[in-house]
């Protein structure tokens, strides 16, 4: 905020005296970079939600299924950002990849579970029996899929880079939380 207030004042002086202003320096660059990261996180998260939402709608042809799946994914993204805050990490370029990653993984979980649920429901028409079988049959497979993905990203926590370590820990916890939400 301070950088932008200062920039507004300098721009006003430059405009008043008809001067072309150029900015440089580490505080300015950091401020601009953090603003771009914030905007890109929003953009990529919304785009990933839109694309996966369209794909879900094409596959299932049900707005209820779409809304439920997107709700699961949005809660997962919120939890991921909450984990980031709880751990005291700042948003970096790598952390900016986390929300779209959570969207894609969460949607995949929903597709696996919903497909099996519909198959089981068609077999016998009993919703509770279908739900029990989905949890028994696909729950473990989805858990293992999420665990291997989370461990794959969690390996970054073993590197010497602080940024990669933060991304590894946060992505591991976020992916596992999306599994719990699913």
PDB file of N, CA and C in Angstrom, residues 8 18 22 36 52 69 87 114 120 131 133 138 142 145 166:
ATOM      1  N   UNK A   8       1.554   6.985  -6.634  1.00  0.00           N
ATOM      2  CA  UNK A   8       0.509   7.946  -7.018  1.00  0.00           C
ATOM      3  C   UNK A   8       0.996   9.387  -6.863  1.00  0.00           C
ATOM      4  N   UNK A  18       5.017  17.575 -16.478  1.00  0.00           N
ATOM      5  CA  UNK A  18       5.150  16.954 -17.793  1.00  0.00           C
ATOM      6  C   UNK A  18       6.456  16.141 -17.903  1.00  0.00           C
ATOM      7  N   UNK A  22       9.983   6.790 -14.429  1.00  0.00           N
ATOM      8  CA  UNK A  22      10.394   5.381 -14.493  1.00  0.00           C
ATOM      9  C   UNK A  22      10.637   4.917 -13.066  1.00  0.00           C
ATOM     10  N   UNK A  36       0.897  -8.938  -8.971  1.00  0.00           N
ATOM     11  CA  UNK A  36       0.686  -9.819 -10.128  1.00  0.00           C
ATOM     12  C   UNK A  36       0.363 -11.240  -9.689  1.00  0.00           C
ATOM     13  N   UNK A  52     -12.909 -27.081 -15.617  1.00  0.00           N
ATOM     14  CA  UNK A  52     -13.317 -28.345 -15.005  1.00  0.00           C
ATOM     15  C   UNK A  52     -14.835 -28.391 -14.821  1.00  0.00           C
ATOM     16  N   UNK A  69     -19.761 -30.740  -6.759  1.00  0.00           N
ATOM     17  CA  UNK A  69     -18.328 -30.939  -7.023  1.00  0.00           C
ATOM     18  C   UNK A  69     -17.555 -29.628  -6.887  1.00  0.00           C
ATOM     19  N   UNK A  87       0.433 -21.992   8.663  1.00  0.00           N
ATOM     20  CA  UNK A  87       1.869 -22.290   8.701  1.00  0.00           C
ATOM     21  C   UNK A  87       2.720 -21.023   8.668  1.00  0.00           C
ATOM     22  N   UNK A 114     -18.288 -40.068  -8.000  1.00  0.00           N
ATOM     23  CA  UNK A 114     -19.614 -39.965  -8.613  1.00  0.00           C
ATOM     24  C   UNK A 114     -19.847 -41.038  -9.675  1.00  0.00           C
ATOM     25  N   UNK A 120     -23.107 -48.060  -9.191  1.00  0.00           N
ATOM     26  CA  UNK A 120     -23.679 -48.882  -8.122  1.00  0.00           C
ATOM     27  C   UNK A 120     -25.186 -48.633  -7.990  1.00  0.00           C
ATOM     28  N   UNK A 131     -23.835 -45.893  -1.811  1.00  0.00           N
ATOM     29  CA  UNK A 131     -22.882 -45.038  -1.094  1.00  0.00           C
ATOM     30  C   UNK A 131     -21.887 -45.874  -0.295  1.00  0.00           C
ATOM     31  N   UNK A 133     -20.937 -48.947  -0.915  1.00  0.00           N
ATOM     32  CA  UNK A 133     -20.036 -49.641  -1.828  1.00  0.00           C
ATOM     33  C   UNK A 133     -19.002 -48.689  -2.438  1.00  0.00           C
ATOM     34  N   UNK A 138     -14.044 -47.550  -3.855  1.00  0.00           N
ATOM     35  CA  UNK A 138     -13.290 -46.473  -4.498  1.00  0.00           C
ATOM     36  C   UNK A 138     -12.582 -45.586  -3.474  1.00  0.00           C
ATOM     37  N   UNK A 142      -9.012 -43.841  -4.190  1.00  0.00           N
ATOM     38  CA  UNK A 142      -8.875 -42.377  -4.224  1.00  0.00           C
ATOM     39  C   UNK A 142      -7.871 -41.921  -3.167  1.00  0.00           C
ATOM     40  N   UNK A 145      -4.405 -42.683  -4.507  1.00  0.00           N
ATOM     41  CA  UNK A 145      -4.099 -41.735  -5.577  1.00  0.00           C
ATOM     42  C   UNK A 145      -3.709 -40.377  -5.000  1.00  0.00           C
ATOM     43  N   UNK A 166       8.354 -24.826   1.501  1.00  0.00           N
ATOM     44  CA  UNK A 166       7.028 -24.315   1.854  1.00  0.00           C
ATOM     45  C   UNK A 166       5.967 -24.850   0.891  1.00  0.00           C
TER      46      UNK A 166
END
